[in-house]
Amino acid sequence: MQFIEHLTITTGHTRMSPRSEVDDKIIQFISDSIASGGALGVDWAIEMIRSDGAGYVFDILWRGNHAIRSWMCLDAAASDRMWAEANSEDLILFAGTPKQPRTAPWLAVAMTWDALRMPFKIQAQAGDLERCVAWTLIESRAH
């Protein structure tokens, strides 16, 4: 697996995110962090909401504030169910209703209202972090 279809529900932006963007050391660091409770240093944390074999739902927090809600679909058979779940929440949508990702695995993310009050630099870091977490989850499932 070389790419994740990555959709930002908030904006409708989508891209194919290659595994090559994430260093192996980052994957290991995030894996260790998730195993020990989710803290990623002082400012960032990952909160695992659910894992059901077909995918994951997780939040990214910055300084204790929920910044991002993420749905990571690993199984194409669960794609419709996970997409419906992602679109059933009270999300911030600026680009209308986004289209469901076409391929699995996919990562759909939505900014929270707290994220809108965060500096743009922090929002961009959250975007990088969500992709890193997604690749970590994919690789932890493979082992």
PDB file of C-alpha atoms in Angstrom:
ATOM      1  CA  MET A   1       0.000   0.000   0.000  1.00  0.00           C
ATOM      2  CA  GLN A   2       1.587   3.211  -1.123  1.00  0.00           C
ATOM      3  CA  PHE A   3      -1.143   5.870  -0.853  1.00  0.00           C
ATOM      4  CA  ILE A   4      -4.041   6.958   1.346  1.00  0.00           C
ATOM      5  CA  GLU A   5      -6.885   8.940  -0.147  1.00  0.00           C
ATOM      6  CA  HIS A   6      -6.991  11.873   2.279  1.00  0.00           C
ATOM      7  CA  LEU A   7     -10.079  14.082   2.356  1.00  0.00           C
ATOM      8  CA  THR A   8     -10.576  17.181   4.470  1.00  0.00           C
ATOM      9  CA  ILE A   9     -14.328  17.233   5.004  1.00  0.00           C
ATOM     10  CA  THR A  10     -14.186  20.844   6.197  1.00  0.00           C
ATOM     11  CA  THR A  11     -12.900  22.171   2.875  1.00  0.00           C
ATOM     12  CA  GLY A  12     -13.622  19.371   0.411  1.00  0.00           C
ATOM     13  CA  HIS A  13      -9.905  19.186  -0.419  1.00  0.00           C
ATOM     14  CA  THR A  14      -8.662  15.713  -1.324  1.00  0.00           C
ATOM     15  CA  ARG A  15      -5.257  14.337  -2.164  1.00  0.00           C
ATOM     16  CA  MET A  16      -3.450  11.061  -2.471  1.00  0.00           C
ATOM     17  CA  SER A  17      -1.043  10.973   0.474  1.00  0.00           C
ATOM     18  CA  PRO A  18       2.023   8.795  -0.153  1.00  0.00           C
ATOM     19  CA  ARG A  19       3.639   6.701   2.564  1.00  0.00           C
ATOM     20  CA  SER A  20       6.989   8.226   1.560  1.00  0.00           C
ATOM     21  CA  GLU A  21       5.933  11.498   3.248  1.00  0.00           C
ATOM     22  CA  VAL A  22       6.209   9.922   6.699  1.00  0.00           C
ATOM     23  CA  ASP A  23       9.565   8.919   8.154  1.00  0.00           C
ATOM     24  CA  ASP A  24       9.814   5.514   9.864  1.00  0.00           C
ATOM     25  CA  LYS A  25      10.986   7.225  13.081  1.00  0.00           C
ATOM     26  CA  ILE A  26       7.771   9.272  13.186  1.00  0.00           C
ATOM     27  CA  ILE A  27       5.698   6.100  12.748  1.00  0.00           C
ATOM     28  CA  GLN A  28       7.538   4.483  15.662  1.00  0.00           C
ATOM     29  CA  PHE A  29       7.188   7.583  17.854  1.00  0.00           C
ATOM     30  CA  ILE A  30       3.439   7.826  17.235  1.00  0.00           C
ATOM     31  CA  SER A  31       2.972   4.082  17.733  1.00  0.00           C
ATOM     32  CA  ASP A  32       4.758   4.270  21.081  1.00  0.00           C
ATOM     33  CA  SER A  33       2.734   7.352  22.042  1.00  0.00           C
ATOM     34  CA  ILE A  34      -0.594   5.693  21.247  1.00  0.00           C
ATOM     35  CA  ALA A  35       0.426   2.617  23.244  1.00  0.00           C
ATOM     36  CA  SER A  36       1.263   4.776  26.264  1.00  0.00           C
ATOM     37  CA  GLY A  37      -1.897   6.900  26.282  1.00  0.00           C
ATOM     38  CA  GLY A  38      -1.639   9.207  23.270  1.00  0.00           C
ATOM     39  CA  ALA A  39       0.476  12.133  24.492  1.00  0.00           C
ATOM     40  CA  LEU A  40       2.779  13.509  21.808  1.00  0.00           C
ATOM     41  CA  GLY A  41       4.948  15.793  23.868  1.00  0.00           C
ATOM     42  CA  VAL A  42       3.561  18.847  25.630  1.00  0.00           C
ATOM     43  CA  ASP A  43       1.052  20.281  23.137  1.00  0.00           C
ATOM     44  CA  TRP A  44      -0.313  17.404  21.050  1.00  0.00           C
ATOM     45  CA  ALA A  45      -2.223  14.219  21.837  1.00  0.00           C
ATOM     46  CA  ILE A  46      -4.148  11.500  20.045  1.00  0.00           C
ATOM     47  CA  GLU A  47      -7.382  10.206  21.517  1.00  0.00           C
ATOM     48  CA  MET A  48      -8.529   6.890  20.062  1.00  0.00           C
ATOM     49  CA  ILE A  49     -12.323   6.848  19.906  1.00  0.00           C
ATOM     50  CA  ARG A  50     -12.961   3.504  18.239  1.00  0.00           C
ATOM     51  CA  SER A  51     -11.304   0.655  16.379  1.00  0.00           C
ATOM     52  CA  ASP A  52     -13.442  -2.073  14.879  1.00  0.00           C
ATOM     53  CA  GLY A  53     -11.161  -3.973  12.519  1.00  0.00           C
ATOM     54  CA  ALA A  54     -12.412  -2.101   9.458  1.00  0.00           C
ATOM     55  CA  GLY A  55     -11.092   1.242  10.584  1.00  0.00           C
ATOM     56  CA  TYR A  56     -10.519   3.774  13.307  1.00  0.00           C
ATOM     57  CA  VAL A  57     -12.016   6.964  14.621  1.00  0.00           C
ATOM     58  CA  PHE A  58      -9.620   9.257  16.447  1.00  0.00           C
ATOM     59  CA  ASP A  59      -9.248  12.839  17.602  1.00  0.00           C
ATOM     60  CA  ILE A  60      -6.204  15.042  17.536  1.00  0.00           C
ATOM     61  CA  LEU A  61      -5.932  17.443  20.453  1.00  0.00           C
ATOM     62  CA  TRP A  62      -3.788  20.541  20.800  1.00  0.00           C
ATOM     63  CA  ARG A  63      -3.217  21.787  24.332  1.00  0.00           C
ATOM     64  CA  GLY A  64      -6.212  19.751  25.474  1.00  0.00           C
ATOM     65  CA  ASN A  65      -8.562  21.186  22.843  1.00  0.00           C
ATOM     66  CA  HIS A  66     -10.065  18.929  20.198  1.00  0.00           C
ATOM     67  CA  ALA A  67      -8.702  20.097  16.859  1.00  0.00           C
ATOM     68  CA  ILE A  68      -9.498  17.300  14.416  1.00  0.00           C
ATOM     69  CA  ARG A  69     -11.896  14.339  14.238  1.00  0.00           C
ATOM     70  CA  SER A  70     -10.620  11.615  11.881  1.00  0.00           C
ATOM     71  CA  TRP A  71     -12.131   8.523  10.291  1.00  0.00           C
ATOM     72  CA  MET A  72      -9.607   6.033   8.911  1.00  0.00           C
ATOM     73  CA  CYS A  73     -11.252   3.390   6.698  1.00  0.00           C
ATOM     74  CA  LEU A  74      -9.090   0.348   6.004  1.00  0.00           C
ATOM     75  CA  ASP A  75     -11.655  -1.984   4.454  1.00  0.00           C
ATOM     76  CA  ALA A  76     -13.559  -1.099   1.272  1.00  0.00           C
ATOM     77  CA  ALA A  77     -16.500  -3.190   2.515  1.00  0.00           C
ATOM     78  CA  ALA A  78     -16.904  -0.758   5.441  1.00  0.00           C
ATOM     79  CA  SER A  79     -16.482   2.384   3.359  1.00  0.00           C
ATOM     80  CA  ASP A  80     -20.178   3.275   3.042  1.00  0.00           C
ATOM     81  CA  ARG A  81     -20.815   2.735   6.756  1.00  0.00           C
ATOM     82  CA  MET A  82     -17.792   4.770   7.848  1.00  0.00           C
ATOM     83  CA  TRP A  83     -18.579   7.549   5.370  1.00  0.00           C
ATOM     84  CA  ALA A  84     -22.151   7.755   6.665  1.00  0.00           C
ATOM     85  CA  GLU A  85     -20.804   7.970  10.208  1.00  0.00           C
ATOM     86  CA  ALA A  86     -18.353  10.712   9.276  1.00  0.00           C
ATOM     87  CA  ASN A  87     -21.155  12.725   7.698  1.00  0.00           C
ATOM     88  CA  SER A  88     -23.628  12.236  10.536  1.00  0.00           C
ATOM     89  CA  GLU A  89     -21.698  14.355  12.995  1.00  0.00           C
ATOM     90  CA  ASP A  90     -22.029  18.104  13.505  1.00  0.00           C
ATOM     91  CA  LEU A  91     -19.137  19.074  11.256  1.00  0.00           C
ATOM     92  CA  ILE A  92     -17.836  22.355   9.983  1.00  0.00           C
ATOM     93  CA  LEU A  93     -18.442  22.389   6.230  1.00  0.00           C
ATOM     94  CA  PHE A  94     -17.280  25.278   4.085  1.00  0.00           C
ATOM     95  CA  ALA A  95     -17.317  23.507   0.731  1.00  0.00           C
ATOM     96  CA  GLY A  96     -20.753  21.918   0.684  1.00  0.00           C
ATOM     97  CA  THR A  97     -21.169  18.179   0.924  1.00  0.00           C
ATOM     98  CA  PRO A  98     -17.887  16.445   0.038  1.00  0.00           C
ATOM     99  CA  LYS A  99     -17.770  13.337  -2.112  1.00  0.00           C
ATOM    100  CA  GLN A 100     -17.022   9.975  -0.530  1.00  0.00           C
ATOM    101  CA  PRO A 101     -13.441   8.778  -1.090  1.00  0.00           C
ATOM    102  CA  ARG A 102     -13.185   6.326  -3.983  1.00  0.00           C
ATOM    103  CA  THR A 103     -10.582   3.947  -2.623  1.00  0.00           C
ATOM    104  CA  ALA A 104      -9.658   2.287   0.649  1.00  0.00           C
ATOM    105  CA  PRO A 105      -7.713   3.036   2.644  1.00  0.00           C
ATOM    106  CA  TRP A 106      -9.009   6.517   3.097  1.00  0.00           C
ATOM    107  CA  LEU A 107      -8.727   9.155   5.776  1.00  0.00           C
ATOM    108  CA  ALA A 108     -11.491  11.732   6.224  1.00  0.00           C
ATOM    109  CA  VAL A 109     -10.893  14.550   8.673  1.00  0.00           C
ATOM    110  CA  ALA A 110     -12.920  17.468   9.954  1.00  0.00           C
ATOM    111  CA  MET A 111     -11.828  20.517  11.887  1.00  0.00           C
ATOM    112  CA  THR A 112     -13.618  21.283  15.118  1.00  0.00           C
ATOM    113  CA  TRP A 113     -14.864  24.693  16.210  1.00  0.00           C
ATOM    114  CA  ASP A 114     -11.893  24.832  18.600  1.00  0.00           C
ATOM    115  CA  ALA A 115      -9.539  24.426  15.631  1.00  0.00           C
ATOM    116  CA  LEU A 116     -10.873  27.576  14.010  1.00  0.00           C
ATOM    117  CA  ARG A 117      -9.523  29.576  16.937  1.00  0.00           C
ATOM    118  CA  MET A 118      -6.080  28.022  16.642  1.00  0.00           C
ATOM    119  CA  PRO A 119      -3.256  29.745  14.759  1.00  0.00           C
ATOM    120  CA  PHE A 120      -2.990  28.710  11.105  1.00  0.00           C
ATOM    121  CA  LYS A 121       0.450  27.208  11.789  1.00  0.00           C
ATOM    122  CA  ILE A 122      -1.156  24.854  14.323  1.00  0.00           C
ATOM    123  CA  GLN A 123      -3.924  23.912  11.879  1.00  0.00           C
ATOM    124  CA  ALA A 124      -1.249  23.015   9.302  1.00  0.00           C
ATOM    125  CA  GLN A 125       0.647  20.926  11.859  1.00  0.00           C
ATOM    126  CA  ALA A 126      -2.579  19.067  12.671  1.00  0.00           C
ATOM    127  CA  GLY A 127      -2.928  18.253   8.974  1.00  0.00           C
ATOM    128  CA  ASP A 128       0.530  16.728   8.917  1.00  0.00           C
ATOM    129  CA  LEU A 129      -0.119  14.854  12.137  1.00  0.00           C
ATOM    130  CA  GLU A 130      -3.383  13.296  10.951  1.00  0.00           C
ATOM    131  CA  ARG A 131      -1.591  11.719   7.960  1.00  0.00           C
ATOM    132  CA  CYS A 132       1.210  10.458  10.203  1.00  0.00           C
ATOM    133  CA  VAL A 133      -1.301   8.886  12.581  1.00  0.00           C
ATOM    134  CA  ALA A 134      -3.129   7.264   9.661  1.00  0.00           C
ATOM    135  CA  TRP A 135       0.055   5.627   8.349  1.00  0.00           C
ATOM    136  CA  THR A 136       0.928   4.522  11.885  1.00  0.00           C
ATOM    137  CA  LEU A 137      -2.453   2.806  12.237  1.00  0.00           C
ATOM    138  CA  ILE A 138      -2.107   1.112   8.863  1.00  0.00           C
ATOM    139  CA  GLU A 139       1.337  -0.209   9.702  1.00  0.00           C
ATOM    140  CA  SER A 140       0.414  -1.286  13.226  1.00  0.00           C
ATOM    141  CA  ARG A 141      -2.449  -3.322  11.768  1.00  0.00           C
ATOM    142  CA  ALA A 142      -0.071  -5.006   9.311  1.00  0.00           C
ATOM    143  CA  HIS A 143       2.227  -6.247  12.096  1.00  0.00           C
TER     144      HIS A 143
END
